Coordinates of C-alpha atoms in Angstrom, one line a residue:
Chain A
X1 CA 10.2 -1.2 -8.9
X2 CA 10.3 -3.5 -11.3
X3 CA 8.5 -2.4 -15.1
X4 CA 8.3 -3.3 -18.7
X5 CA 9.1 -1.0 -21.5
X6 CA 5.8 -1.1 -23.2
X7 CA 5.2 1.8 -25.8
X8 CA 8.0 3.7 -25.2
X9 CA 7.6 3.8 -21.5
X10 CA 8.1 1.9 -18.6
X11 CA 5.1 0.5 -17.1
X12 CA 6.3 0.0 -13.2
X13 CA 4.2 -3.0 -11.4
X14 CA 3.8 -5.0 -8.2
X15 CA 4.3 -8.9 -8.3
X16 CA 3.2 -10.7 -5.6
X17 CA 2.6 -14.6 -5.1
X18 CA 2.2 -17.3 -7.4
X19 CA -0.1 -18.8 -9.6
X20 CA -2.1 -18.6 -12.6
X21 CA -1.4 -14.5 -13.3
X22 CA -4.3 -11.9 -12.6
X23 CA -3.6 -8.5 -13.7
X24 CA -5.1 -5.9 -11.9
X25 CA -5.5 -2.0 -13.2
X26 CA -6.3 0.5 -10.9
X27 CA -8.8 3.6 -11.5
X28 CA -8.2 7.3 -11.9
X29 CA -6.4 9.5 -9.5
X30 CA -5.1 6.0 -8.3
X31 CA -2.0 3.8 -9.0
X32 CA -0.5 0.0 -7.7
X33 CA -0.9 0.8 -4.2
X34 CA -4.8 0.8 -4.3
X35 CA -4.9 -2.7 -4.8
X36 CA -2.9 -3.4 -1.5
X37 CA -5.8 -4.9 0.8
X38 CA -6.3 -7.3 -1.5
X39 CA -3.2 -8.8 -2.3
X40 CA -2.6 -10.9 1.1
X41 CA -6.1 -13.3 0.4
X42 CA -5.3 -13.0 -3.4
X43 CA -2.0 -13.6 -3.5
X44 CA -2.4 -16.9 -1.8
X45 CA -4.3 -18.4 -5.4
X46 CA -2.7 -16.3 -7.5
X47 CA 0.0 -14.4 -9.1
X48 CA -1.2 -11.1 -8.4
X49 CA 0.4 -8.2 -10.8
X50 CA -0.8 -4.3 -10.0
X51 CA 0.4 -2.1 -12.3
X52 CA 0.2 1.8 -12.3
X53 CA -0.9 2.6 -16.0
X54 CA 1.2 5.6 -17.8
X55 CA 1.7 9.1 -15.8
X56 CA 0.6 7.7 -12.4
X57 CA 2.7 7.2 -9.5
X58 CA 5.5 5.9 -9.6
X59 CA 5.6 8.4 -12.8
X60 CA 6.2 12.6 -11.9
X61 CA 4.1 13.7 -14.5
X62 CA 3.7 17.6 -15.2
X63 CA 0.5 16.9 -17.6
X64 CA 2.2 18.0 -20.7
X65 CA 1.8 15.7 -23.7
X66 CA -0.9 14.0 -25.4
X67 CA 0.1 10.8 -24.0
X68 CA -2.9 10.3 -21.4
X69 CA -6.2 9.0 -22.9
X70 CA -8.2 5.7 -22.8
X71 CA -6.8 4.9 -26.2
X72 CA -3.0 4.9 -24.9
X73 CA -3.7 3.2 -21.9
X74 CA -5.6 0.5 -23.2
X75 CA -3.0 -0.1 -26.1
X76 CA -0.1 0.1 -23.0
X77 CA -2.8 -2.6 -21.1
X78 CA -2.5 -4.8 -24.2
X79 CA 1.3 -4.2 -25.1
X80 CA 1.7 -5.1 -21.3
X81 CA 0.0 -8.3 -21.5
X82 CA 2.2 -9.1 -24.5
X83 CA 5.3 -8.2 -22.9
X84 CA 4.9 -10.5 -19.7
X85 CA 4.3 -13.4 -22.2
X86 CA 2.7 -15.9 -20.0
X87 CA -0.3 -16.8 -22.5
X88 CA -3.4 -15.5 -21.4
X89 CA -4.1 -14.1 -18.3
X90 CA -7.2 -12.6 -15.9
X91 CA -7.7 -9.3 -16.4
X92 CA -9.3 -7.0 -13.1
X93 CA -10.3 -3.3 -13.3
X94 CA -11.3 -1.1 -10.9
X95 CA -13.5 2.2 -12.4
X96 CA -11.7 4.1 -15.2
X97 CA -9.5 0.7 -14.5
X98 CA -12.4 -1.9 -15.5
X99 CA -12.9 0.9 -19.1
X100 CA -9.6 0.1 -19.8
X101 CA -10.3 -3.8 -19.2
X102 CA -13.2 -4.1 -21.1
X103 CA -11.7 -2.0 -24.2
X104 CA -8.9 -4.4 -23.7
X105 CA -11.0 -7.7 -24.0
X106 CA -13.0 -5.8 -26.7
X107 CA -9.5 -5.4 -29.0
X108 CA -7.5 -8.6 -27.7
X109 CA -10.1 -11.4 -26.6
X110 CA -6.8 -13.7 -27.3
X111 CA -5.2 -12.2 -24.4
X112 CA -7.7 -12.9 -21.5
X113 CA -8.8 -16.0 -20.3
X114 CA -11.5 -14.5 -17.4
X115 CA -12.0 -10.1 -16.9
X116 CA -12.9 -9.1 -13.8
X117 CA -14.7 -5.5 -14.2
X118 CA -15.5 -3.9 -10.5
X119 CA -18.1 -0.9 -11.3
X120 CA -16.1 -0.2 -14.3
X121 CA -16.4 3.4 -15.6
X122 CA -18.4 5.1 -18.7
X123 CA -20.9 6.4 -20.3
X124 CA -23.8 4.5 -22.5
X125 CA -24.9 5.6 -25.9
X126 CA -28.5 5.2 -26.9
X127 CA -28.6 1.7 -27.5
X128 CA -27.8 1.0 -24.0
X129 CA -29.9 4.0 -22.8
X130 CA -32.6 5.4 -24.2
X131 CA -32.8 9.0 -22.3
X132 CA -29.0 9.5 -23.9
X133 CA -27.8 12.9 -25.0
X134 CA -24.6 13.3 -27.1
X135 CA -21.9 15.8 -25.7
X136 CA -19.5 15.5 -23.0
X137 CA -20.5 13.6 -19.6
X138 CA -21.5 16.1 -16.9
X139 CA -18.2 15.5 -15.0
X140 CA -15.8 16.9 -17.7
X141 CA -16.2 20.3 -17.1
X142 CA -15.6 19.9 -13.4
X143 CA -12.7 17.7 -14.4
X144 CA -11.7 20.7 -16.5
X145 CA -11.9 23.1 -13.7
X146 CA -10.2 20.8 -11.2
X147 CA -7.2 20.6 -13.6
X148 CA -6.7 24.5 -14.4
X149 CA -6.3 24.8 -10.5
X150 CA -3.8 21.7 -10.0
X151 CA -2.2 22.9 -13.8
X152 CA -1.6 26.4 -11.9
X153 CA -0.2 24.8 -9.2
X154 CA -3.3 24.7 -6.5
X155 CA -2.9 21.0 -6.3
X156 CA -4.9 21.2 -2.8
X157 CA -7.1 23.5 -4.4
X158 CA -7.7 21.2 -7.6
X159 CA -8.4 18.2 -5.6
X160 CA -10.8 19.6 -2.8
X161 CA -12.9 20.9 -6.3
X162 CA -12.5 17.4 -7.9
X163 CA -13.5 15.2 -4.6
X164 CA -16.4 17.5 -3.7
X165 CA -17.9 17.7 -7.0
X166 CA -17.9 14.3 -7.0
X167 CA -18.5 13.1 -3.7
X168 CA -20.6 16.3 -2.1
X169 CA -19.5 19.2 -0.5
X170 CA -16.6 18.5 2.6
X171 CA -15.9 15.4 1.3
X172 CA -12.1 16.4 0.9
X173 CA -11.8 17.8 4.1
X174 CA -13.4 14.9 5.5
X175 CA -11.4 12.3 3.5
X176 CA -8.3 10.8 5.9
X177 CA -4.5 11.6 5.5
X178 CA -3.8 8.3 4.0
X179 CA -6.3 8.3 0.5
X180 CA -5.5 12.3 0.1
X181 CA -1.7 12.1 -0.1
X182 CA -2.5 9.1 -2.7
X183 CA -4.5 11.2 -4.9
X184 CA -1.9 14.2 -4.3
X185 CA 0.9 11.9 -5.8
X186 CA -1.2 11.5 -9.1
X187 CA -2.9 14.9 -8.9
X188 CA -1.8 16.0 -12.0
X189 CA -3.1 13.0 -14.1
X190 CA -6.3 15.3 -13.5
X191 CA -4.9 17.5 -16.5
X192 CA -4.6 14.6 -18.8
X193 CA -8.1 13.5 -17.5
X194 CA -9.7 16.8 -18.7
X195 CA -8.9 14.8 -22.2
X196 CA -9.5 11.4 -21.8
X197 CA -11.4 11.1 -24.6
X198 CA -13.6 8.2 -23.8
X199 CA -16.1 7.4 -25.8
X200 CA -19.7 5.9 -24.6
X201 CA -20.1 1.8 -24.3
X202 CA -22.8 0.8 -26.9
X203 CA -24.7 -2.4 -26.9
X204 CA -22.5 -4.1 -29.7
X205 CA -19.7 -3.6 -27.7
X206 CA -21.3 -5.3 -24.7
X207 CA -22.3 -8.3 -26.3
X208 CA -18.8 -8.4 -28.1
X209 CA -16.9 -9.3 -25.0
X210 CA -16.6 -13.2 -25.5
X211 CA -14.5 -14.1 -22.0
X212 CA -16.5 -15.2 -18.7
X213 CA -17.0 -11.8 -17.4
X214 CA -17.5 -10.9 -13.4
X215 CA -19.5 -7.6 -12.6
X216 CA -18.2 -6.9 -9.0
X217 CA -19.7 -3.8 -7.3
X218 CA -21.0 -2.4 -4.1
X219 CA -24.4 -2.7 -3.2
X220 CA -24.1 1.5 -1.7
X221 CA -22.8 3.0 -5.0
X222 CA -24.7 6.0 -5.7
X223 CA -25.0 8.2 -9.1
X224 CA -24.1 6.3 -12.1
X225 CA -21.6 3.7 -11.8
X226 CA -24.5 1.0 -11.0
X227 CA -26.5 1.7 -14.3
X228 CA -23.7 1.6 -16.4
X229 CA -22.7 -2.1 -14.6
X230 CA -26.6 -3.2 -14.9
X231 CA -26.3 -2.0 -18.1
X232 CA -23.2 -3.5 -19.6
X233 CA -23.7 -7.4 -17.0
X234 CA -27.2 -7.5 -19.3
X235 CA -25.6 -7.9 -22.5
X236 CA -22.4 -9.3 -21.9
X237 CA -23.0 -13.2 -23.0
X238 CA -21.3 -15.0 -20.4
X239 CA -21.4 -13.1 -17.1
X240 CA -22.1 -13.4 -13.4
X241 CA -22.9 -10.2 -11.3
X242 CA -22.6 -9.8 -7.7
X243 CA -23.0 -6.7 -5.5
X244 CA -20.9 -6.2 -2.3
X245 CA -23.5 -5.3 0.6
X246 CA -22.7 -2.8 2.8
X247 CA -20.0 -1.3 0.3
X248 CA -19.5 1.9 -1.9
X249 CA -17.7 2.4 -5.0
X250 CA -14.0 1.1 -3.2
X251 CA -15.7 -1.9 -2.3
X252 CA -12.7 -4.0 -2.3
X253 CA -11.0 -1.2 0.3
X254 CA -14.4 -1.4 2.7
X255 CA -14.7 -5.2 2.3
X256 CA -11.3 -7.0 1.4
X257 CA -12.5 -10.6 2.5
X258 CA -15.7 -10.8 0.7
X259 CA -14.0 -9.0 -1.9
X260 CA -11.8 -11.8 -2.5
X261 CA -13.9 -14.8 -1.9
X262 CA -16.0 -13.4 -4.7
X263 CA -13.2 -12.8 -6.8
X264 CA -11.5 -15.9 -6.2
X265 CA -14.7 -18.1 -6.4
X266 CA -15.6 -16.8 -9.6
X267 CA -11.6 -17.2 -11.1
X268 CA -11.9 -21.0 -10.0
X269 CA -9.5 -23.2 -8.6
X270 CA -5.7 -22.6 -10.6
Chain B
X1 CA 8.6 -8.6 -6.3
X2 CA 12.5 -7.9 -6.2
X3 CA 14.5 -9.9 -3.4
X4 CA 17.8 -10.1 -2.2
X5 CA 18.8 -13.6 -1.0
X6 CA 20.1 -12.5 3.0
X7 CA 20.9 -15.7 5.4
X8 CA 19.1 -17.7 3.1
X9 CA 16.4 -16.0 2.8
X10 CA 14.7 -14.2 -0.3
X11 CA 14.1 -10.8 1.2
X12 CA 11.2 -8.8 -0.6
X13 CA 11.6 -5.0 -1.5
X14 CA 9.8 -2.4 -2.7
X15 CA 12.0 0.3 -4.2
X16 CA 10.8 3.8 -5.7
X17 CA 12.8 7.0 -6.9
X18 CA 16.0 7.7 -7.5
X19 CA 18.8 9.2 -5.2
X20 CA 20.4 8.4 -2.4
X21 CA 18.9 5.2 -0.2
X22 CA 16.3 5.3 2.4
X23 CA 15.5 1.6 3.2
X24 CA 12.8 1.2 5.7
X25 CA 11.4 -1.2 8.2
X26 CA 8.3 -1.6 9.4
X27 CA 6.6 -2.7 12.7
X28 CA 4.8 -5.6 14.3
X29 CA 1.9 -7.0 11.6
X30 CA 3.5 -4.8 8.7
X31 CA 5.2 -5.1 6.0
X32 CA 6.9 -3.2 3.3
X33 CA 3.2 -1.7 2.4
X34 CA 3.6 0.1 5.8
X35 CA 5.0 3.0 4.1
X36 CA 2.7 3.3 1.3
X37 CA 1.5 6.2 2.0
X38 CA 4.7 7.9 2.6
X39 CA 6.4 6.8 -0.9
X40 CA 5.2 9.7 -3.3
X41 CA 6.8 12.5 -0.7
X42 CA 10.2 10.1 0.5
X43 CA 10.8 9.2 -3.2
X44 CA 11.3 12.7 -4.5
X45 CA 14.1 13.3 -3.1
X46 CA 15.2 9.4 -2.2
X47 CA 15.7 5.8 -3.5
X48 CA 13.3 4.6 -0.8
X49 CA 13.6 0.8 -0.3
X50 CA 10.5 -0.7 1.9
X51 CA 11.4 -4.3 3.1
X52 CA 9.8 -7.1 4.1
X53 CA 11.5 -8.7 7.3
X54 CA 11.2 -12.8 7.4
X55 CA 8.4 -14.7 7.7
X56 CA 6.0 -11.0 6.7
X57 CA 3.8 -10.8 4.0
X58 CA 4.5 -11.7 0.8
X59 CA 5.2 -14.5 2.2
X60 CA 2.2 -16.7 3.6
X61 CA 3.6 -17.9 6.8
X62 CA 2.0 -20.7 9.4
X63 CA 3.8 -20.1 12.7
X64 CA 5.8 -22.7 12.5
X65 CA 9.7 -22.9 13.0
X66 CA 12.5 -21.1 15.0
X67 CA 13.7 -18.7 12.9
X68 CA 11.0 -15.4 14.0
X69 CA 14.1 -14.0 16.1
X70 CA 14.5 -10.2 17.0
X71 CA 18.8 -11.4 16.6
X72 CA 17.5 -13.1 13.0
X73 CA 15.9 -9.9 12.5
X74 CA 18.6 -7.7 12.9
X75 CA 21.3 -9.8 11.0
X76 CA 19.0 -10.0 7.8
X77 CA 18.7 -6.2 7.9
X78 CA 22.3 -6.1 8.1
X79 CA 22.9 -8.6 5.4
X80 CA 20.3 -6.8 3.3
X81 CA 22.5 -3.5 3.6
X82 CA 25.6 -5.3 2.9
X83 CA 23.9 -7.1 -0.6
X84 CA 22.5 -3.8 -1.5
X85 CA 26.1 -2.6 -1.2
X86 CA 25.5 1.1 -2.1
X87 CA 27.7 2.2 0.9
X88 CA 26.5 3.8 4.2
X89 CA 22.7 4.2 3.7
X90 CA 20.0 5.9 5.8
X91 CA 17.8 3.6 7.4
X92 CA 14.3 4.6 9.0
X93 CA 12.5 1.9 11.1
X94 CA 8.9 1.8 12.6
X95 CA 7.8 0.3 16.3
X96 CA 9.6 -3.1 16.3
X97 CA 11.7 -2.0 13.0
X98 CA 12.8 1.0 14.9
X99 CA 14.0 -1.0 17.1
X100 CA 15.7 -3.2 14.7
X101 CA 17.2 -0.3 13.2
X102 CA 18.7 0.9 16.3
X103 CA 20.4 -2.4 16.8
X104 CA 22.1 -2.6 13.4
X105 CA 23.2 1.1 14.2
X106 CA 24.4 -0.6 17.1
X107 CA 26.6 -3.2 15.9
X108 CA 27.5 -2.0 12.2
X109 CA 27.5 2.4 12.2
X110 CA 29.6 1.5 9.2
X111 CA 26.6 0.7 7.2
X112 CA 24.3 3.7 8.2
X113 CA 24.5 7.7 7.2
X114 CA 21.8 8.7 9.4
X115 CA 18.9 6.7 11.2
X116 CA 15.3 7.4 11.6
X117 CA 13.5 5.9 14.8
X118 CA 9.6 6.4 14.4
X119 CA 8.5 5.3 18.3
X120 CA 10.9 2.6 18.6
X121 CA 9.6 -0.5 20.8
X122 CA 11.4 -2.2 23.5
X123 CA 12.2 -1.7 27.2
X124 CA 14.2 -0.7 29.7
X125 CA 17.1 -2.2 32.1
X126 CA 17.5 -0.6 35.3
X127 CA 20.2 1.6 33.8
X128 CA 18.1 3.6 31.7
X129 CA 15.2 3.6 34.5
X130 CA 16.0 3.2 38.1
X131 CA 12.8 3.3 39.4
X132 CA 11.4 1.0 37.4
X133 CA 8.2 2.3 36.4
X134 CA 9.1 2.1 32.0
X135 CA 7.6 -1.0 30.3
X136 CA 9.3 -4.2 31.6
X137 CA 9.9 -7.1 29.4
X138 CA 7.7 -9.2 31.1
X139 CA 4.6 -6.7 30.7
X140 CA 5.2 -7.1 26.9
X141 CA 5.7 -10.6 26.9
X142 CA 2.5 -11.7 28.4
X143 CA 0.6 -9.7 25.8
X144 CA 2.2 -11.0 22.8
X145 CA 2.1 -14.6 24.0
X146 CA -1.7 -14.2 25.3
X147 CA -1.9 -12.6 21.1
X148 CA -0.3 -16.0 20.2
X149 CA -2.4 -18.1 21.7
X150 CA -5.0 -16.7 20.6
X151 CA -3.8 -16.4 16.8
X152 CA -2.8 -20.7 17.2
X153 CA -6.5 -21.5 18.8
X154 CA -7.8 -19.7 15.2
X155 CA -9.3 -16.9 17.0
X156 CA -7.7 -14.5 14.6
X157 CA -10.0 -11.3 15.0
X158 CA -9.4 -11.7 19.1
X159 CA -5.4 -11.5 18.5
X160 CA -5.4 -8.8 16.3
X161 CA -7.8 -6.3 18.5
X162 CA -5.9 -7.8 21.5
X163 CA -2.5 -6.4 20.1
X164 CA -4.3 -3.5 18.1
X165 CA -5.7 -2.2 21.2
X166 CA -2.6 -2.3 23.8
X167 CA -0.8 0.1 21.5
X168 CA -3.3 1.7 19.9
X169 CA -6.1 2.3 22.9
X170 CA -9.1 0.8 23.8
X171 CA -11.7 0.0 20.6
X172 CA -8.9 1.4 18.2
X173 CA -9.2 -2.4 16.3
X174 CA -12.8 -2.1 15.8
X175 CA -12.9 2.1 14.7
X176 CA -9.8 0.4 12.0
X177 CA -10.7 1.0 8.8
X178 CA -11.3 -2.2 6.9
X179 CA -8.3 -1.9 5.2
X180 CA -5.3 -1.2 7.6
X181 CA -7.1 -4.3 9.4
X182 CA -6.7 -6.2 6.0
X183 CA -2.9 -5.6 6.0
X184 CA -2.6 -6.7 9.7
X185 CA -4.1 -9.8 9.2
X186 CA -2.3 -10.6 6.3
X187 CA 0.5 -10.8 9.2
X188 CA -1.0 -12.1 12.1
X189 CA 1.0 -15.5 12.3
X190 CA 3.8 -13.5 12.8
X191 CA 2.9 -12.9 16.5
X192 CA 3.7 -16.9 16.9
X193 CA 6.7 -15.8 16.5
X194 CA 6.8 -12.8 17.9
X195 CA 6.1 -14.8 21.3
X196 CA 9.4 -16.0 21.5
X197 CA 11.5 -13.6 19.4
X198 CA 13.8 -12.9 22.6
X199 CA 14.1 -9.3 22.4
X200 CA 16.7 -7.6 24.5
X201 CA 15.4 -4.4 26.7
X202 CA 17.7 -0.9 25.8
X203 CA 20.6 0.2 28.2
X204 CA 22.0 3.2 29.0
X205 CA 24.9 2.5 27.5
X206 CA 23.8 1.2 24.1
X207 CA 21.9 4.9 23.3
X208 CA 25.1 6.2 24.5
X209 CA 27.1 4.2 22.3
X210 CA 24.8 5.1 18.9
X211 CA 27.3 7.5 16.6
X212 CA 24.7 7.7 13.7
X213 CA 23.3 10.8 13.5
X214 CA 19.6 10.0 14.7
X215 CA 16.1 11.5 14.3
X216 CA 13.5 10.1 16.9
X217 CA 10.2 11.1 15.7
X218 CA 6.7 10.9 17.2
X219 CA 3.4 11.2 17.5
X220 CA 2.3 13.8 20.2
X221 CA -1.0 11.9 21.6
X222 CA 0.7 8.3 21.2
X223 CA -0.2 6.4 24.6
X224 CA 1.5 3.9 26.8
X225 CA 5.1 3.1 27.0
X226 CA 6.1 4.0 23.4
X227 CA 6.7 7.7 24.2
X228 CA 8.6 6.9 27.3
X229 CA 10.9 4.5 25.3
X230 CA 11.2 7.4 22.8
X231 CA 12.3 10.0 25.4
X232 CA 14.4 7.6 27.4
X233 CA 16.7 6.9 24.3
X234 CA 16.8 10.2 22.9
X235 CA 18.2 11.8 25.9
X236 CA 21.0 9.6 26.0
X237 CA 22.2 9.3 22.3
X238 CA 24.3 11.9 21.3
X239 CA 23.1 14.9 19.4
X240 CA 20.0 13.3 18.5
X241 CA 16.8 15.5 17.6
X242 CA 13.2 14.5 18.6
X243 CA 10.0 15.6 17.1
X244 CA 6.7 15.4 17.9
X245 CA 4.2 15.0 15.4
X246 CA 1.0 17.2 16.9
X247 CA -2.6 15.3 16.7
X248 CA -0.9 12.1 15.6
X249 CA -0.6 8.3 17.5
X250 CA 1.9 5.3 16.9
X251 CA 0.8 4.8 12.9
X252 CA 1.8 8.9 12.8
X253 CA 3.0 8.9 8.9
X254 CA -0.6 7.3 8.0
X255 CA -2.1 9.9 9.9
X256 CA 0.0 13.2 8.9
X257 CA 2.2 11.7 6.1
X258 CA 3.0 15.8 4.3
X259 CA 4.3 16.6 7.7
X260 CA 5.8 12.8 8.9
X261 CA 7.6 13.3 5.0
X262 CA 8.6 17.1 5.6
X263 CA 10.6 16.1 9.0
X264 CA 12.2 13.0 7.6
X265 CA 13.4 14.8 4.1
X266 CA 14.5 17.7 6.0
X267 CA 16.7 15.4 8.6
X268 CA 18.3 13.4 6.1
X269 CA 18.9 16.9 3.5
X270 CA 21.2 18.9 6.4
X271 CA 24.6 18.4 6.2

């Protein structure tokens, strides 16, 4: 593939069609290839450019090192951005994806033109929601226990754990062959996961982010992906929002066409 | 993405891992995202180069010209092999790229290690099948032109289902998941051309003539003719090995792609 040495490591990325450039982050447990349904309709306004942040497929990685956190992968996002040198560009995040994003528009404002977050992922601290409790989000220890199993080598093991916690129980086993062996390949990002690190979006931040800003999410999305969009779309200045009917929390996998005209509505004509 | 300029064209490739080359070819509608979901497993052990034949997505194509040719096809593949110049390579094609492959095996065995044939398409002269009864050239034609119409008249869902359907059974476009379908219909001017690509049906002869070692591989509930191609060709070319992919159709690595990986490593790892 072709990549970018960016902090020490090469960054591997997808670069399809031509235009004004939209870089597009995928979210955890992900990598390039999630973006695939999207790039035929994008591709035709844009120069579309997936990348698979550090440790994800095409990276091996064995989850040793300290290397995998929001901090290093926004700073990669950033150094990225530098690195392609095209002035700047659209930014587009998908879940822990759309984190990374919006830290990066938080740091580097000079780098974006328009951000793109689809039900990006967090937590809120108490000036965003009042019934906040400090501590670690519910998820971490599953996360925890989902990468001792995959750490031990129960990668099948690790995942079913991860999936069902999240999703309800038999959602692995119900998941097709195609979306498991993608989350096999970057099963042991899980490990580096366990320490992400990420800490809560607060109201300043929100209403720090300067760029026009797109809230893109499905109108299905359960748990708490939709407050944490509501949330942050209410305080970010200049933003739109708009809710995918019909969809869940891959919206842009369940409805690649309206996906797009959304997306490519809001980033204007090039 | 990275291209190689074949016959004038800018061929686009994905390529992934390190080793020794494994450059595939996809079907009808795809492109080099057809493998996706075989990449993490193949690249462990391979430098797997997915192409993208002419006129397929990336680029944006409107039907138009006379260059969608299944004798176009098969010279970019080999020209693609002889830019890459890494030497003899293994080359794995899909449906319509099996069949693609099996020609280049054909006419330049110099290029290839070993070949991979995942349900190659095409069909029979009366030397292969006597009686007949195998999928005629005319049976496929009036399908893919009937697809063409529609796709030139703008009735783009109705071409896609249309094709989708013949291979893949009855309803089989509308239970797609949104998006496969996506990835098809990034392609569908492609059956334009596919109308009048001119594809020659397999002889005896030719399988016989195939010196490559070959792996034919399947899946076990796949309907219609592509089974019958599959087991017509592997009897006749010499020492080749067939496997059947249980609980699996045409699109058999999306649908088992540990096991599709597993076969393929395996094959290409024996000496």
């Amino acid at each position: 593939m072709q990549t970018f040495s960016v902090n020490s490591c090469d960054m591997a990325y997808l670069d399809v069609g031509e235009g004004p450039p939209l870089v597009c982050v995928h979210g955890s447990l992900c990598d390039f290839r999630i973006w695939h349904c999207v790039l035929g309709p994008l591709s035709k306004r844009r120069r579309v450019i997936a990348l698979s942040l550090r440790h994800f497929f095409p990276g091996q990685w064995d989850g040793n090192g300290d290397t995998y956190s929001i901090a290093q992968h926004v700073s990669d996002v950033i150094g990225f951005i530098e690195k392609l040198d095209v002035g700047p560009v659209d930014l587009m995040g998908h879940s822990r994806g759309g984190h990374v994003s919006f830290r990066a528009a938080q740091r580097r404002p000079d780098l974006l033109r328009r951000l793109i977050l689809a039900e990006p992922g967090g937590e809120l601290d108490a000036t965003l929601d009042p019934g906040f409790k400090p501590g670690p989000s519910p998820l971490a220890a599953r996360i925890a226990t989902a990468a001792g199993k995959i750490a031990a080598g129960d990668v099948e093991g690790g995942l079913s754990f991860f999936i069902d916690a999240i999703e309800g129980p038999g959602a692995w086993t119900r998941t097709p062959a195609a979306p498991k062996q993608m989350l096999r390949d970057n099963a042991f990002t899980l490990i580096g996961q366990a320490r992400d690190n990420r800490p809560p979006f607060s109201r300043a931040d929100a209403e720090a982010i300067a760029m026009p800003t797109l809230f893109i999410g499905g109108a299905r999305t359960k748990g708490s992906l939709p407050q944490v969009l509501r949330a942050l779309a209410a305080h970010v200045p200049n933003s739109t929002t708009a809710m995918i009917p019909n969809t869940t929390h891959p919206m842009f996998e369940q409805a690649p066409q309206k996906f797009c005209e959304v997306v490519l509505e809001f980033l204007g004509a090039p | 993405m990275q291209t190689l300029a074949v016959n004038g064209y800018d061929m686009a490739y994905l390529e992934i891992g390190k080793g020794r080359p494994l450059v595939c070819v996809h079907g009808t509608l795809g492109d080099f995202r057809t493998w996706s979901v075989v990449l993490g497993p193949l690249s462990r052990n391979h430098r797997v180069i997915s192409v993208s034949l002419r006129r397929f997505f990336p680029e944006h194509w409107d039907g138009v010209g006379d260059d969608y040719l299944m004798v176009q096809h098969i010279a970019d593949m080999i020209g693609f092999l002889e830019k890459l110049g890494d030497g003899p390579v293994d080359l794995m094609g899909h449906s319509r790229g099996g069949h693609i492959a099996f020609r280049v095996a054909q006419l330049r065995p110099d290029l290839l290690r070993r070949l991979v044939l995942a349900e190659p398409g095409g069909e029979f002269d009366a030397t292969l099948d006597p009686s007949a009864s195998g999928p005629t050239p005319s049976d496929r034609a009036a399908r893919i032109s009937a697809s063409a119409e529609k796709t030139k008249a703008g009735d783009i869902e109705g071409a896609l289902e249309l094709f989708f359907d013949t291979i893949d059974g009855d309803g089989a476009w509308r239970r797609l998941p949104a998006a496969p379908k996506q990835q098809l219909r990034d392609n569908v001017f492609t059956l334009i051309g596919q109308a009048s690509e001119n594809r020659k049906p397999f002889s005896k002869a030719e399988a016989q003539s195939i010196e490559t070692p070959t792996l034919f591989i399947g899946g076990a509930d796949t309907k219609g003719s592509l089974p019958a191609v599959l087991h017509a060709l592997s009897a006749e070319v010499p020492g080749a090995k067939t496997v059947m992919i249980p609980g699996c159709r045409h699109w058999m690595f999306e649908q088992a792609p540990r096991e599709f990986s597993e076969i393929v490593t395996k094959f290409l790892a024996d000496a």
